[in-house]
Amino acid sequence: MRLFVKILLTYFLILSGHFLYAHEVRPAFLQIQEQSPNSYAILWKVPRTVDKVLNIQPKFENSFTLSETSPPRILEAFVLYSYQLEGEQSIANTKLSIDQLNSTGTDVLVDIQLLNGEHHSFLLRPTQNSILIPETTNKWNVAKTYVILGIEHILMGFDHLLFVLALVIITTGFKTLLKTITAFTLAHSITLSFSALGIANLPGPPVEAVIALSIVFLALEILKIQKGHSSLTSQKPWIVAFAFGLLHGFGFAGALEEIGLPQNEITLALATFNIGVELGQILFVLVVLVLLRLVQAIPPSKEWTKKLVPYAIGSMAVFWLIERISGF
């Protein structure tokens, strides 16, 4: 029975890891900037894959006219559209919706800047694809939006989750686990903040490759520990978690840069995005601990089955490493 459970978990780990990586879709981004009274520049950023662009489009009330100002620009993960929106009234207190959003699995981050200084940030989702644009700024909307984005990013960032999973497997004792996860949190919060604020930055592709390499390293460490060998990772996992966490923070920063930050609420958005990442991470750790407790309650079987999980983690990470290096 234990063998069956481990094989099933490993099989799910590999398949779900490949699926999440291959099909991760970042949020679309709609920027509305008032240039003159009732005249707005629109930037519409739609996620794309190699062979598909999401068929979604912003829709305004009939009193507004939307016209394209330049041809679409195709980027690596997005298509950029530029429009001009003209109306006889302010966009405040009017309805904004995203056509076909309810048939997708992605969200839309909306950022609106008005001439009177009001600034709005909110998230439209497949289950709620329209909103009445408010008159006054609501900081709670900004905070809620970026908490949700942080949670979604960590739960869809399977490489980060695989790293955390390996840390949980390596660490013994609740205090040590708490210290290790705290070190990882502190480290990636530092580099995420530094990068978002323009203090320090690293190029994305090498960072993503080293993140994959960090997971390979932890998979090998798990195998060493299973053989009874002691190492710095097994004795002081928080040091390794902090060191690699600095790199993972730059990975988070790359995703946040693509999402965008509201320019007059950068601190609030950055702080709440960090909070969202940590909430998602805590949720994942709790689920892993419950699963590990269930597996440990099953009577032991053959010794070699213990190697299934680290081999699955390492194999997935090696696949990512090769793929990311080949993309340089």
Short mmCIF file of C-alpha atoms in Angstrom, two decimals:
data_model
loop_
_atom_site.label_atom_id
_atom_site.label_comp_id
_atom_site.label_asym_id
_atom_site.label_seq_id
_atom_site.Cartn_x
_atom_site.Cartn_y
_atom_site.Cartn_z
CA MET A 1 0.00 0.00 0.00
CA ARG A 2 2.80 2.41 0.90
CA LEU A 3 4.56 1.66 -2.37
CA PHE A 4 1.36 2.39 -4.31
CA VAL A 5 0.86 5.71 -2.51
CA LYS A 6 4.45 6.83 -3.17
CA ILE A 7 4.33 5.86 -6.82
CA LEU A 8 0.99 7.66 -7.19
CA LEU A 9 2.30 10.80 -5.48
CA THR A 10 5.47 10.75 -7.58
CA TYR A 11 3.53 10.26 -10.80
CA PHE A 12 1.23 13.16 -9.89
CA LEU A 13 4.24 15.29 -8.96
CA ILE A 14 5.86 14.84 -12.36
CA LEU A 15 2.71 15.28 -14.43
CA SER A 16 1.39 18.26 -12.49
CA GLY A 17 4.81 19.88 -12.51
CA HIS A 18 5.05 19.64 -16.28
CA PHE A 19 1.47 20.81 -16.74
CA LEU A 20 1.78 23.83 -14.50
CA TYR A 21 5.05 24.91 -16.04
CA ALA A 22 3.91 24.45 -19.61
CA HIS A 23 0.51 26.08 -19.19
CA GLU A 24 1.09 28.83 -16.65
CA VAL A 25 -0.69 31.98 -17.81
CA ARG A 26 0.21 35.31 -16.25
CA PRO A 27 -2.53 37.90 -15.70
CA ALA A 28 -3.48 40.20 -18.55
CA PHE A 29 -2.83 43.89 -17.88
CA LEU A 30 -5.04 46.85 -18.80
CA GLN A 31 -3.61 50.33 -18.24
CA ILE A 32 -5.91 53.35 -18.68
CA GLN A 33 -4.24 56.76 -18.47
CA GLU A 34 -6.19 59.98 -18.86
CA GLN A 35 -4.23 62.36 -21.12
CA SER A 36 -6.78 65.16 -21.42
CA PRO A 37 -10.35 65.49 -20.10
CA ASN A 38 -12.29 62.38 -21.15
CA SER A 39 -9.47 61.20 -23.45
CA TYR A 40 -7.50 58.11 -22.42
CA ALA A 41 -4.45 56.18 -23.66
CA ILE A 42 -5.04 52.44 -23.36
CA LEU A 43 -2.34 49.79 -23.07
CA TRP A 44 -3.73 46.26 -23.33
CA LYS A 45 -1.27 43.41 -22.58
CA VAL A 46 -2.63 39.93 -23.36
CA PRO A 47 -0.84 36.69 -22.39
CA ARG A 48 0.28 34.42 -25.21
CA THR A 49 1.88 31.00 -25.68
CA VAL A 50 3.85 29.78 -28.68
CA ASP A 51 0.76 29.23 -30.80
CA LYS A 52 -2.10 30.98 -29.00
CA VAL A 53 -3.17 34.44 -27.83
CA LEU A 54 -6.06 34.70 -25.39
CA ASN A 55 -9.18 35.98 -27.14
CA ILE A 56 -10.16 38.61 -24.59
CA GLN A 57 -10.89 42.30 -25.08
CA PRO A 58 -11.76 45.30 -22.86
CA LYS A 59 -15.27 46.65 -23.35
CA PHE A 60 -16.46 50.11 -22.34
CA GLU A 61 -19.90 51.72 -22.31
CA ASN A 62 -21.44 52.77 -25.64
CA SER A 63 -20.75 56.46 -24.96
CA PHE A 64 -17.01 55.78 -25.48
CA THR A 65 -15.14 55.17 -28.74
CA LEU A 66 -12.14 52.82 -28.74
CA SER A 67 -9.69 53.06 -31.65
CA GLU A 68 -6.35 51.34 -32.29
CA THR A 69 -3.36 53.72 -32.37
CA SER A 70 -0.54 51.36 -33.44
CA PRO A 71 -0.11 47.77 -34.69
CA PRO A 72 0.11 45.02 -32.05
CA ARG A 73 3.58 44.20 -30.70
CA ILE A 74 4.41 40.53 -30.10
CA LEU A 75 6.64 39.88 -27.09
CA GLU A 76 7.84 36.62 -25.57
CA ALA A 77 4.88 36.05 -23.27
CA PHE A 78 2.46 38.83 -24.25
CA VAL A 79 0.93 40.74 -27.15
CA LEU A 80 0.73 44.52 -26.62
CA TYR A 81 -2.15 46.54 -28.04
CA SER A 82 -2.39 50.35 -27.97
CA TYR A 83 -5.72 52.18 -28.15
CA GLN A 84 -7.20 55.63 -27.68
CA LEU A 85 -10.46 55.92 -25.75
CA GLU A 86 -12.63 59.00 -26.26
CA GLY A 87 -15.84 59.88 -24.47
CA GLU A 88 -18.21 62.69 -23.59
CA GLN A 89 -17.88 62.03 -19.86
CA SER A 90 -15.38 60.82 -17.30
CA ILE A 91 -14.67 57.11 -17.15
CA ALA A 92 -15.50 57.21 -13.42
CA ASN A 93 -18.87 55.64 -12.54
CA THR A 94 -18.97 53.77 -15.86
CA LYS A 95 -18.88 50.03 -16.45
CA LEU A 96 -15.73 48.22 -17.58
CA SER A 97 -15.84 44.56 -18.62
CA ILE A 98 -13.56 42.06 -20.32
CA ASP A 99 -15.23 40.10 -23.12
CA GLN A 100 -14.69 36.32 -23.08
CA LEU A 101 -12.80 36.43 -19.76
CA ASN A 102 -15.24 33.96 -18.20
CA SER A 103 -14.09 31.32 -20.72
CA THR A 104 -10.42 31.58 -19.70
CA GLY A 105 -8.41 30.68 -16.62
CA THR A 106 -6.63 34.00 -16.29
CA ASP A 107 -7.17 37.31 -14.46
CA VAL A 108 -6.87 40.91 -15.63
CA LEU A 109 -5.03 43.51 -13.58
CA VAL A 110 -6.55 46.95 -14.26
CA ASP A 111 -4.61 50.15 -13.56
CA ILE A 112 -6.39 53.50 -14.06
CA GLN A 113 -4.76 56.93 -13.66
CA LEU A 114 -6.94 60.05 -13.88
CA LEU A 115 -5.97 63.70 -14.32
CA ASN A 116 -7.49 64.63 -10.95
CA GLY A 117 -4.90 62.45 -9.22
CA GLU A 118 -7.18 59.51 -8.53
CA HIS A 119 -5.62 56.12 -9.11
CA HIS A 120 -7.39 52.77 -9.20
CA SER A 121 -6.02 49.23 -9.21
CA PHE A 122 -8.21 46.14 -9.14
CA LEU A 123 -8.43 42.61 -10.44
CA LEU A 124 -11.05 41.24 -12.82
CA ARG A 125 -11.48 37.46 -12.82
CA PRO A 126 -13.33 34.84 -14.88
CA THR A 127 -16.01 34.76 -12.17
CA GLN A 128 -16.26 38.57 -12.04
CA ASN A 129 -15.36 40.07 -15.41
CA SER A 130 -16.89 43.54 -14.97
CA ILE A 131 -16.78 46.42 -12.51
CA LEU A 132 -18.15 49.93 -12.02
CA ILE A 133 -15.09 52.19 -12.03
CA PRO A 134 -15.08 54.13 -8.74
CA GLU A 135 -14.69 57.88 -8.39
CA THR A 136 -12.19 57.87 -5.53
CA THR A 137 -9.09 55.79 -4.85
CA ASN A 138 -9.51 52.83 -2.52
CA LYS A 139 -6.24 51.57 -1.02
CA TRP A 140 -8.03 48.42 0.11
CA ASN A 141 -8.61 47.50 -3.55
CA VAL A 142 -4.88 47.85 -4.26
CA ALA A 143 -3.97 45.74 -1.23
CA LYS A 144 -6.54 43.04 -2.02
CA THR A 145 -5.49 42.91 -5.67
CA TYR A 146 -1.80 42.36 -4.96
CA VAL A 147 -2.40 39.88 -2.14
CA ILE A 148 -4.41 37.77 -4.61
CA LEU A 149 -1.71 38.14 -7.27
CA GLY A 150 0.96 37.07 -4.76
CA ILE A 151 -0.99 33.97 -3.73
CA GLU A 152 -1.69 33.02 -7.34
CA HIS A 153 1.91 33.54 -8.37
CA ILE A 154 3.41 31.26 -5.72
CA LEU A 155 0.77 28.56 -6.22
CA MET A 156 1.36 28.64 -10.00
CA GLY A 157 5.16 28.89 -9.67
CA PHE A 158 5.85 25.19 -9.48
CA ASP A 159 9.64 25.57 -9.40
CA HIS A 160 9.40 27.68 -6.23
CA LEU A 161 6.98 25.18 -4.68
CA LEU A 162 9.26 22.27 -5.56
CA PHE A 163 12.12 24.03 -3.78
CA VAL A 164 9.95 24.55 -0.69
CA LEU A 165 8.85 20.89 -0.83
CA ALA A 166 12.47 19.76 -0.82
CA LEU A 167 13.21 22.05 2.15
CA VAL A 168 10.30 20.55 4.10
CA ILE A 169 11.51 16.99 3.37
CA ILE A 170 15.08 17.82 4.45
CA THR A 171 14.15 19.68 7.64
CA THR A 172 13.43 17.80 10.86
CA GLY A 173 11.64 19.40 13.82
CA PHE A 174 9.06 22.15 13.84
CA LYS A 175 11.43 24.84 15.18
CA THR A 176 14.01 24.08 12.51
CA LEU A 177 11.33 24.09 9.82
CA LEU A 178 10.00 27.43 11.06
CA LYS A 179 13.50 28.89 11.02
CA THR A 180 14.17 27.51 7.53
CA ILE A 181 10.95 28.78 5.96
CA THR A 182 11.44 32.16 7.68
CA ALA A 183 14.98 32.42 6.23
CA PHE A 184 13.68 31.61 2.75
CA THR A 185 10.88 34.17 3.17
CA LEU A 186 13.23 36.89 4.42
CA ALA A 187 15.72 36.29 1.61
CA HIS A 188 13.31 36.38 -1.31
CA SER A 189 11.46 39.34 0.21
CA ILE A 190 14.74 41.31 0.26
CA THR A 191 15.68 40.69 -3.37
CA LEU A 192 12.10 41.04 -4.60
CA SER A 193 11.89 44.47 -2.94
CA PHE A 194 15.35 45.56 -4.14
CA SER A 195 14.53 44.57 -7.71
CA ALA A 196 11.05 46.16 -7.73
CA LEU A 197 12.47 49.41 -6.34
CA GLY A 198 15.33 49.45 -8.86
CA ILE A 199 18.07 49.04 -6.23
CA ALA A 200 19.45 45.76 -7.61
CA ASN A 201 18.56 43.43 -10.44
CA LEU A 202 19.73 40.34 -12.32
CA PRO A 203 18.85 39.14 -15.83
CA GLY A 204 15.86 36.80 -15.84
CA PRO A 205 17.04 33.73 -17.86
CA PRO A 206 20.19 33.01 -15.78
CA VAL A 207 18.21 33.49 -12.56
CA GLU A 208 15.55 31.01 -13.70
CA ALA A 209 18.27 28.50 -14.64
CA VAL A 210 19.97 28.80 -11.24
CA ILE A 211 16.59 28.39 -9.51
CA ALA A 212 16.23 25.06 -11.32
CA LEU A 213 19.79 24.19 -10.29
CA SER A 214 18.95 24.96 -6.65
CA ILE A 215 16.19 22.34 -6.79
CA VAL A 216 18.61 19.77 -8.26
CA PHE A 217 20.98 20.54 -5.39
CA LEU A 218 18.29 19.92 -2.76
CA ALA A 219 17.21 16.67 -4.45
CA LEU A 220 20.80 15.41 -4.19
CA GLU A 221 20.93 16.53 -0.56
CA ILE A 222 17.78 14.50 0.21
CA LEU A 223 19.48 11.39 -1.23
CA LYS A 224 22.60 12.08 0.87
CA ILE A 225 20.53 12.39 4.02
CA GLN A 226 18.68 9.15 3.23
CA LYS A 227 22.08 7.42 3.05
CA GLY A 228 22.95 8.77 6.50
CA HIS A 229 25.48 11.37 5.33
CA SER A 230 25.61 14.66 7.19
CA SER A 231 25.95 18.02 5.42
CA LEU A 232 25.46 21.73 6.00
CA THR A 233 22.01 21.42 4.44
CA SER A 234 20.88 18.78 6.93
CA GLN A 235 22.46 20.51 9.94
CA LYS A 236 21.60 24.13 9.11
CA PRO A 237 18.99 24.14 6.34
CA TRP A 238 18.10 27.79 7.04
CA ILE A 239 21.50 28.89 5.67
CA VAL A 240 20.89 27.11 2.36
CA ALA A 241 17.29 28.38 2.31
CA PHE A 242 18.46 31.97 2.77
CA ALA A 243 21.21 31.76 0.14
CA PHE A 244 18.96 30.30 -2.56
CA GLY A 245 16.02 32.43 -1.40
CA LEU A 246 17.90 35.52 -2.58
CA LEU A 247 17.86 34.11 -6.12
CA HIS A 248 14.21 33.04 -5.90
CA GLY A 249 13.36 36.64 -4.98
CA PHE A 250 14.76 37.83 -8.30
CA GLY A 251 12.55 35.22 -9.96
CA PHE A 252 9.49 36.64 -8.18
CA ALA A 253 10.60 40.12 -9.23
CA GLY A 254 10.61 39.12 -12.90
CA ALA A 255 6.99 38.03 -12.67
CA LEU A 256 6.02 41.17 -10.75
CA GLU A 257 7.72 43.35 -13.38
CA GLU A 258 5.55 41.73 -16.07
CA ILE A 259 2.43 42.26 -13.96
CA GLY A 260 3.28 45.88 -13.17
CA LEU A 261 3.02 48.08 -10.07
CA PRO A 262 0.79 51.14 -9.59
CA GLN A 263 3.24 54.05 -9.64
CA ASN A 264 1.65 56.00 -6.78
CA GLU A 265 1.12 52.92 -4.60
CA ILE A 266 4.39 51.02 -5.17
CA THR A 267 5.12 50.42 -1.48
CA LEU A 268 1.61 49.17 -0.69
CA ALA A 269 1.44 46.95 -3.78
CA LEU A 270 4.91 45.50 -3.15
CA ALA A 271 4.20 44.81 0.52
CA THR A 272 0.86 43.14 -0.16
CA PHE A 273 2.27 41.09 -3.06
CA ASN A 274 4.91 39.81 -0.61
CA ILE A 275 2.17 39.02 1.91
CA GLY A 276 0.25 37.10 -0.75
CA VAL A 277 3.34 35.08 -1.65
CA GLU A 278 3.86 34.17 2.01
CA LEU A 279 0.20 33.22 2.51
CA GLY A 280 0.37 30.91 -0.51
CA GLN A 281 3.65 29.47 0.71
CA ILE A 282 2.26 28.79 4.20
CA LEU A 283 -0.78 27.09 2.68
CA PHE A 284 1.47 24.87 0.56
CA VAL A 285 3.69 23.93 3.54
CA LEU A 286 0.63 22.99 5.62
CA VAL A 287 -0.69 20.75 2.82
CA VAL A 288 2.73 19.09 2.44
CA LEU A 289 2.98 18.45 6.19
CA VAL A 290 -0.45 16.83 6.21
CA LEU A 291 0.45 14.61 3.24
CA LEU A 292 3.76 13.62 4.80
CA ARG A 293 1.98 12.71 8.04
CA LEU A 294 -0.48 10.52 6.10
CA VAL A 295 2.34 8.76 4.24
CA GLN A 296 4.29 8.17 7.45
CA ALA A 297 1.22 6.52 8.98
CA ILE A 298 1.30 3.80 6.31
CA PRO A 299 3.36 0.70 7.23
CA PRO A 300 6.86 0.81 5.63
CA SER A 301 7.68 -1.11 2.46
CA LYS A 302 10.89 -1.55 0.45
CA GLU A 303 13.77 0.83 1.12
CA TRP A 304 14.18 1.91 -2.52
CA THR A 305 10.77 3.54 -2.58
CA LYS A 306 12.16 6.35 -0.40
CA LYS A 307 14.18 7.53 -3.40
CA LEU A 308 11.14 8.04 -5.63
CA VAL A 309 10.33 11.56 -4.43
CA PRO A 310 13.89 13.03 -4.59
CA TYR A 311 14.42 11.43 -8.01
CA ALA A 312 11.12 12.90 -9.22
CA ILE A 313 12.07 16.35 -7.86
CA GLY A 314 15.55 16.16 -9.34
CA SER A 315 14.37 14.91 -12.74
CA MET A 316 11.84 17.71 -13.10
CA ALA A 317 14.44 20.30 -12.05
CA VAL A 318 17.03 18.93 -14.52
CA PHE A 319 14.43 19.17 -17.30
CA TRP A 320 13.80 22.82 -16.38
CA LEU A 321 17.54 23.52 -16.13
CA ILE A 322 18.25 22.17 -19.64
CA GLU A 323 15.22 23.95 -21.09
CA ARG A 324 16.13 27.27 -19.51
CA ILE A 325 19.80 27.10 -20.49
CA SER A 326 18.85 26.27 -24.07
CA GLY A 327 16.70 29.40 -24.10
CA PHE A 328 19.63 31.76 -23.41
#
